XYZ file of C-alpha atoms in Angstrom:
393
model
C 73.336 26.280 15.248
C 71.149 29.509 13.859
C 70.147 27.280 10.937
C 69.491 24.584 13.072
C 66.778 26.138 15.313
C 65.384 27.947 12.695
C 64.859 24.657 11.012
C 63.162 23.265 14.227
C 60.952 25.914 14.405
C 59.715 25.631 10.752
C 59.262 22.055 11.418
C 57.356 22.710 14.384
C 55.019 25.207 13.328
C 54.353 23.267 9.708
C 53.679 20.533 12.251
C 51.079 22.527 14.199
C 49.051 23.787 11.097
C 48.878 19.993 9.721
C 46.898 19.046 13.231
C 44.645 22.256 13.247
C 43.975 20.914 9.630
C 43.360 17.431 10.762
C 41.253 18.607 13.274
C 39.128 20.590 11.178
C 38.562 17.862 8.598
C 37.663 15.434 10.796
C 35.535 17.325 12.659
C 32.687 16.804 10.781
C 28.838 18.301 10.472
C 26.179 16.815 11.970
C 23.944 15.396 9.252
C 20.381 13.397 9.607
C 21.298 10.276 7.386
C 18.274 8.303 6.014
C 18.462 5.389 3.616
C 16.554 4.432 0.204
C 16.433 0.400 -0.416
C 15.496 0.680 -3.956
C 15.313 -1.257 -7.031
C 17.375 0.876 -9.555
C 18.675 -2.082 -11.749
C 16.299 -5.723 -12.213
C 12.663 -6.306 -12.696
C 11.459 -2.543 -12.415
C 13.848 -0.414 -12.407
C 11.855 2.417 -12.882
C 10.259 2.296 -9.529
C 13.243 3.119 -7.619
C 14.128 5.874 -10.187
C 10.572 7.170 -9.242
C 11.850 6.827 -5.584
C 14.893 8.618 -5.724
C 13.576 11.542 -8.412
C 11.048 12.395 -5.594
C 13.390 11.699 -2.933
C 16.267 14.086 -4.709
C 13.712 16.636 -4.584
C 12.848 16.560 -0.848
C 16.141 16.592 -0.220
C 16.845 19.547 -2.401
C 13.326 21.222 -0.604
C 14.622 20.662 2.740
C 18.615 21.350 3.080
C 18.267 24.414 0.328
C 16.565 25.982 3.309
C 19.612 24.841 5.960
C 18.381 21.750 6.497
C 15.476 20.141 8.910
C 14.839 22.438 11.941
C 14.801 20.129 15.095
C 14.349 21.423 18.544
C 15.338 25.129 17.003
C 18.102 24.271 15.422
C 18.413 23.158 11.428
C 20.294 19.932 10.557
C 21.321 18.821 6.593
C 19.941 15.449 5.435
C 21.928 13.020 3.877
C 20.434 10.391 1.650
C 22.213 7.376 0.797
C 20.528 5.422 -2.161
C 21.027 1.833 -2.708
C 20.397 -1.059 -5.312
C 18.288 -3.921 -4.199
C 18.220 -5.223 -7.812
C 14.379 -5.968 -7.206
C 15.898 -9.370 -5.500
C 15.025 -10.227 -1.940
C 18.223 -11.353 -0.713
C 19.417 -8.243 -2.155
C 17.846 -6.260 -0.448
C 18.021 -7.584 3.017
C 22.062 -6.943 1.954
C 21.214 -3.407 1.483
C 19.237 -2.860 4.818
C 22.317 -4.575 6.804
C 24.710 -1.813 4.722
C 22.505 0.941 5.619
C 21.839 0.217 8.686
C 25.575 -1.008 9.693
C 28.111 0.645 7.619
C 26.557 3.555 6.498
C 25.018 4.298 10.061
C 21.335 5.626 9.179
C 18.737 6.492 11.250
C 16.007 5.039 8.985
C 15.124 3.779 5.904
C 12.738 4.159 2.999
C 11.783 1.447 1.088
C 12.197 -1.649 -0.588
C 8.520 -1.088 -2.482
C 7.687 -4.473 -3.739
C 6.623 -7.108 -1.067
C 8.791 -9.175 -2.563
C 11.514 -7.555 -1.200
C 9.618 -4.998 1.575
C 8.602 -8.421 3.602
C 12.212 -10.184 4.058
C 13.864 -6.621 4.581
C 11.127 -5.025 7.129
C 12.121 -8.382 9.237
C 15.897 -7.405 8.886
C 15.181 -3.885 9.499
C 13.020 -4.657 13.007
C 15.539 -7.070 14.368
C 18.340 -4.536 14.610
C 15.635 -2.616 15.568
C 15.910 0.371 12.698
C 12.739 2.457 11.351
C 11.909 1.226 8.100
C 8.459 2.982 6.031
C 7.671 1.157 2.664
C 5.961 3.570 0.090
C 4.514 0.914 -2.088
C 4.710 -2.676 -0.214
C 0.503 -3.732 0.698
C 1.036 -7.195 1.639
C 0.181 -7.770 5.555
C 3.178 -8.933 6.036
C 5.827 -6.529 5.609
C 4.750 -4.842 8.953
C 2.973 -7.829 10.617
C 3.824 -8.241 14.584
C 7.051 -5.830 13.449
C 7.174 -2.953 15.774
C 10.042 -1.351 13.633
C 8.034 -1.311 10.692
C 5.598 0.758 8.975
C 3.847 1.916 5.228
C 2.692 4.946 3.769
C 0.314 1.824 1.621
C -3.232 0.875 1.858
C -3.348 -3.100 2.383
C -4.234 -5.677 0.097
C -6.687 -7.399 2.208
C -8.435 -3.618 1.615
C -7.419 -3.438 -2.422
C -8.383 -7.049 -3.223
C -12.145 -6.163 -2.379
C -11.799 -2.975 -4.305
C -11.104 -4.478 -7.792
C -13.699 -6.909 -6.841
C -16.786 -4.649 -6.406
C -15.454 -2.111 -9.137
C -15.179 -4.698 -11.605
C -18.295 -6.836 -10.962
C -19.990 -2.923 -11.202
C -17.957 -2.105 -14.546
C -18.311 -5.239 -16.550
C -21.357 -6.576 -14.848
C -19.137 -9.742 -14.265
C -20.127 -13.196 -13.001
C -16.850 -14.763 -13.342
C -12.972 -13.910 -13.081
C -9.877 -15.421 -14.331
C -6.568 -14.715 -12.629
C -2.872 -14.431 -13.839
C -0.544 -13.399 -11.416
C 3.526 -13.689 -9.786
C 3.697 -17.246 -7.796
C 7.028 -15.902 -6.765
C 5.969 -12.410 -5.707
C 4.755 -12.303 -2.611
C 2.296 -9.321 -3.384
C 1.174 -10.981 -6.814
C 0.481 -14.376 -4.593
C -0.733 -12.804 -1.801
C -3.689 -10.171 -3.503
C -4.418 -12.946 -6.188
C -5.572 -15.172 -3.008
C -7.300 -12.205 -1.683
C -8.976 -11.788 -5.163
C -10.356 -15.351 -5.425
C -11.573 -15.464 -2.232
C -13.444 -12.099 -2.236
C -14.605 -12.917 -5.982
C -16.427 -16.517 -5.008
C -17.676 -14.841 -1.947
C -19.729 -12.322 -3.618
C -20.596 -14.789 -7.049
C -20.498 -17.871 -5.604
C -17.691 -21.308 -5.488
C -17.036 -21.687 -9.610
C -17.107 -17.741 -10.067
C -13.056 -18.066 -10.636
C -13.319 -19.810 -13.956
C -9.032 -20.278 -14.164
C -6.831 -19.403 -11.289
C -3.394 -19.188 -13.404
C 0.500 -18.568 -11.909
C 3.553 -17.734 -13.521
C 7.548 -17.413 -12.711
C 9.212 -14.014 -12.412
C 11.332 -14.415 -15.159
C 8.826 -15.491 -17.569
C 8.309 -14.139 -20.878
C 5.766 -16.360 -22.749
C 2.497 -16.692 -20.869
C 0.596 -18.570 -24.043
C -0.504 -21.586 -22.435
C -1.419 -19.912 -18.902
C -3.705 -17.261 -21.538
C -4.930 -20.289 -23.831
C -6.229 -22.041 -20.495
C -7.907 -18.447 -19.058
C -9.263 -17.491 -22.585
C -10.971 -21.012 -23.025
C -12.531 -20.396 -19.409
C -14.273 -17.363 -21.600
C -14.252 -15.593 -17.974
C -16.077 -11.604 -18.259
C -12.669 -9.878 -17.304
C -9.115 -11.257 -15.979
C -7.277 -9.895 -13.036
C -3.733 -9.334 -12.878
C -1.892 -8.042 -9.989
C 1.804 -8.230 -11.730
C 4.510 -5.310 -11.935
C 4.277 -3.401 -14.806
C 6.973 -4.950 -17.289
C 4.909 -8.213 -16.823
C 1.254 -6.730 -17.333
C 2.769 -5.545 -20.871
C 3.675 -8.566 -22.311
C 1.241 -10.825 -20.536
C -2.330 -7.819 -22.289
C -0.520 -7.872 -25.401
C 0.176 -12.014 -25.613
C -3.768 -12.026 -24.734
C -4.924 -10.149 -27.730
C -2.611 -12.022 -30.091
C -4.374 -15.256 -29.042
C -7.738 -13.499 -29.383
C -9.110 -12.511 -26.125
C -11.240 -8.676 -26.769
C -12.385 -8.706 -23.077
C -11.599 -5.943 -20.274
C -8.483 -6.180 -17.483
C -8.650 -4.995 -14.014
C -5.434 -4.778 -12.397
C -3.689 -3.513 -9.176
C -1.464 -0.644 -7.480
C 1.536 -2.434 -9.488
C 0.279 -1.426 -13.058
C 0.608 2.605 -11.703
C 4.305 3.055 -13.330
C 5.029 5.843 -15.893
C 6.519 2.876 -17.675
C 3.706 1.249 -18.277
C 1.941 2.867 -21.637
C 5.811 2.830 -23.112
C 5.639 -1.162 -22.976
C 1.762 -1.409 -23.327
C 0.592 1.269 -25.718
C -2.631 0.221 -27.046
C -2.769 -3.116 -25.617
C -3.653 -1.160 -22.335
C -6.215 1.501 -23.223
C -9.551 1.671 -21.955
C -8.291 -0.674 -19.219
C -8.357 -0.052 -15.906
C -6.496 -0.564 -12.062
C -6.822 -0.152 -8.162
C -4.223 2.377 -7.229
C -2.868 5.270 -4.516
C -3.930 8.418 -6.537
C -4.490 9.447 -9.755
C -2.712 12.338 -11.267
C -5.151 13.709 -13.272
C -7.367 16.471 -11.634
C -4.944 16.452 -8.744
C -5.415 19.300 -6.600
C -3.713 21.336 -4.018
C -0.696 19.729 -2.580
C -0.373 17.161 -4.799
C -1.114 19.281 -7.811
C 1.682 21.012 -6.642
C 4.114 18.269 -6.165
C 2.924 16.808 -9.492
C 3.548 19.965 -11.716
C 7.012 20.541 -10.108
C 7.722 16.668 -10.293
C 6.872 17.227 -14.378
C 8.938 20.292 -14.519
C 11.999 18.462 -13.272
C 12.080 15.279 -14.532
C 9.712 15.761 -17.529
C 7.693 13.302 -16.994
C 4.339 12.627 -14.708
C 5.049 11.246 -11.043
C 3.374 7.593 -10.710
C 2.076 6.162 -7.399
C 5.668 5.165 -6.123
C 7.053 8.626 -6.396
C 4.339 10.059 -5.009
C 4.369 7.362 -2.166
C 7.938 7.797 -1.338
C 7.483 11.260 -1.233
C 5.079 10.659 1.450
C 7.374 8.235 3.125
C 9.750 9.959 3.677
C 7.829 12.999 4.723
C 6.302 10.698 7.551
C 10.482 10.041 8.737
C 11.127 13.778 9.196
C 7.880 14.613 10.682
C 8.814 11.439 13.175
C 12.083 13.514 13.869
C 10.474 16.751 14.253
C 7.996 15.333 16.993
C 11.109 13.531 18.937
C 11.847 17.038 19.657
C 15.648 16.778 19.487
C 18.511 14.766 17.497
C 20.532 12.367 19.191
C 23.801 11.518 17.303
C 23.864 8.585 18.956
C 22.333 5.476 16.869
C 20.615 3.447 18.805
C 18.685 6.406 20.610
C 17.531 8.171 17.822
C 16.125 5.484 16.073
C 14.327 4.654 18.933
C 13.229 8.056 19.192
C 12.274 7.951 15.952
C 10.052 4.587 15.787
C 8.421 6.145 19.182
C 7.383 9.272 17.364
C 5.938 7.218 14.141
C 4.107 5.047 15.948
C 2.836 8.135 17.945
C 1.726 9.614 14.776
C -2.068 8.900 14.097
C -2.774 10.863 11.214
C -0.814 12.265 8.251
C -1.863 14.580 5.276
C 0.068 13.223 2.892
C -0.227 13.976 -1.223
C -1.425 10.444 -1.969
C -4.285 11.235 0.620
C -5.046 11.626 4.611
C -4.113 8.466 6.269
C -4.437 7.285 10.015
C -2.356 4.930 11.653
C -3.412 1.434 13.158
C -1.207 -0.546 16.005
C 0.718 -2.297 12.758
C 1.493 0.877 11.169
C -0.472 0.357 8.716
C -2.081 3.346 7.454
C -6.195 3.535 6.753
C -6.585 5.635 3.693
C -8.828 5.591 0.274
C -8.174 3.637 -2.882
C -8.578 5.208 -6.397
C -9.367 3.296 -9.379
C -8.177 4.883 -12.753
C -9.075 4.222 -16.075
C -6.129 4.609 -18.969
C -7.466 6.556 -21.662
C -7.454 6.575 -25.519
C -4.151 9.210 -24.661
C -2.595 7.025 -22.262
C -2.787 9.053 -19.062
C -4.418 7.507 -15.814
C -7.392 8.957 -15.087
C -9.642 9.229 -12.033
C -12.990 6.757 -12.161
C -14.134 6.257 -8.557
C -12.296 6.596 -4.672
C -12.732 3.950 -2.622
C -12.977 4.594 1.125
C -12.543 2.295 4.217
């Protein structure tokens, strides 16, 4: 009978210690979770491995010092990174994870429009922040409360490479290669023509050329734009492309100058290039060389870690995501329930009406679109990106 109770009582208290250790475990911290929908595999990979290397080290910044203080009290972050594959559908997948199963408050990204313009309508219907770093076609944030950039527009770059190009080369006519399928290729080439014949007149665009996605061989688009004999060519393609498309033109003879766009700005870009691309140059969100202050700061440590120089995106999603917590801050407390704080937290960005970011001071308009300068860079005979001219609104 001893044995017996004894037995019951060992049971019991083995019992007790398993709950108080169930309890424990599922009790857990309170964490600020923000998602990243990147494109770590497809087309250009190596714009959302920019993202996250600058997003890692925020994150690293932020909870190595307890995490972010709101309303007096500090609070870990929690990013959650995932793969868009640089596919639309894909990535309006990913926004319905993040914002569903993995219970964000907000999220950074995609950064093409291809993929910033289908998503930033997923993201305002179930009514979740969403900031693209790098998306500048009108329509990622158009009549979408929910949505907002830390990108100049292209309606505001397309004019840019138009007046610093006519300037540079003294041009009087244009050829343009760009995406069909991209929405930001489609959408800043239109912008381009229309700007270009403005200023030099109806048959100023000598060749107005397209291509798919997927393409590799861009011969006969380049035999038709080099027979034009136009005094530069535009093209406002992601990086990968603008490789193959400036070396295919100097195999079939073309000598004459590029101008390209925001989507040429990838560290990636001289490793595919090389030559092809020197003296050439693009419209972009900063240029690393002869950075100062903040972002001279941000750019050394960025080379320090990841041994390599931080391009536009990085920067951009630094800035991003910067523009989230500050949006936290300003609410003034955390609520851990959903729907609240992401309410609270679209109310404070659209509150916020000017940012110092590192790519530059930027204002907010009623899109959330922010008003900021342009930089066009030249690549030099060493590669690097280098300042030529700012461009303000």
């Amino acid at each position: 009978m001893k044995k017996l109770i004894l037995r019951s009582l060992l049971a019991l208290m083995v019992l007790g210690l398993a709950l108080i250790v169930v309890s424990g475990c599922s009790k857990q911290e309170e964490k600020i979770k923000i998602g990243f929908n990147i494109p770590l595999t497809g087309d250009i990979p190596k714009v959302g491995e920019a993202s996250k290397n600058a997003a890692e080290m925020l994150l690293a910044d932020i909870n190595g010092q307890g995490g972010l203080e709101v309303g007096g009290k500090k609070i870990p972050l929690e990013f959650f990174y995932e793969d868009n594959e640089s596919k639309a559908e894909s990535a309006v997948n990913v926004a319905l994870k993040l914002i569903e199963q993995d219970g964000v408050v907000a999220i950074i990204g995609p950064n093409s429009s291809k993929q910033a313009v289908p998503a930033g309508g997923t993201c305002n219907d179930n009514r979740t922040p969403m900031v693209s770093p790098w998306s500048t076609n009108p329509d990622t944030t158009k009549n979408r409360p929910w949505v907002f950039r830390a990108a100049f527009l292209d309606p505001f770059q397309g004019p840019v490479a138009v007046n610093f190009a006519t300037k540079q080369f003294k041009a009087k006519t244009a050829a343009v290669l760009f995406d069909i399928s991209n929405d930001y290729s489609k959408g800043l080439a239109e912008i381009f023509k229309e700007v270009f014949e403005k200023k030099n007149g109806k048959e100023s665009i000598v060749a107005f050329e397209s291509h798919g996605t997927k393409d590799q061989d861009f011969s006969a688009q380049l035999t038709k734009i080099i027979n034009s004999n136009p005094d530069f060519i535009f093209v406002p393609d992601n990086y990968n492309q603008v490789a193959l498309i400036v070396k295919q033109a100097r195999d079939l003879g073309y000598k004459g100058p590029f101008m390209g766009s925001d989507a040429w700005g990838s560290a990636e870009l001289m490793k595919l290039c090389g030559d092809d691309c020197k003296g050439q140059f693009f419209s972009t969100h900063y240029a690393a060389a002869g950075a100062k202050g903040a972002t001279k700061e941000f750019i050394d440590r960025y080379e320090a870690k990841y041994g390599e120089t931080p391009d536009d995106v990085a920067a951009l999603t630094w800035d991003a995501t910067r523009l989230v917590l500050q949006a936290i801050q300003d609410a003034g407390s955390y609520s851990s329930d959903l729907k609240t704080e992401r309410k609270a937290i679209r109310d404070s960005l659209s509150s916020i009406r000017e940012f110092a970011g590192i790519t530059g001071s930027m204002k907010f308009d009623s899109q959330g679109d922010p008003i900021k300068c342009a930089v066009v860079v030249r690549i030099d005979e060493n590669g690097n990106f280098v300042f030529a001219e700012s461009v303000c609104p």
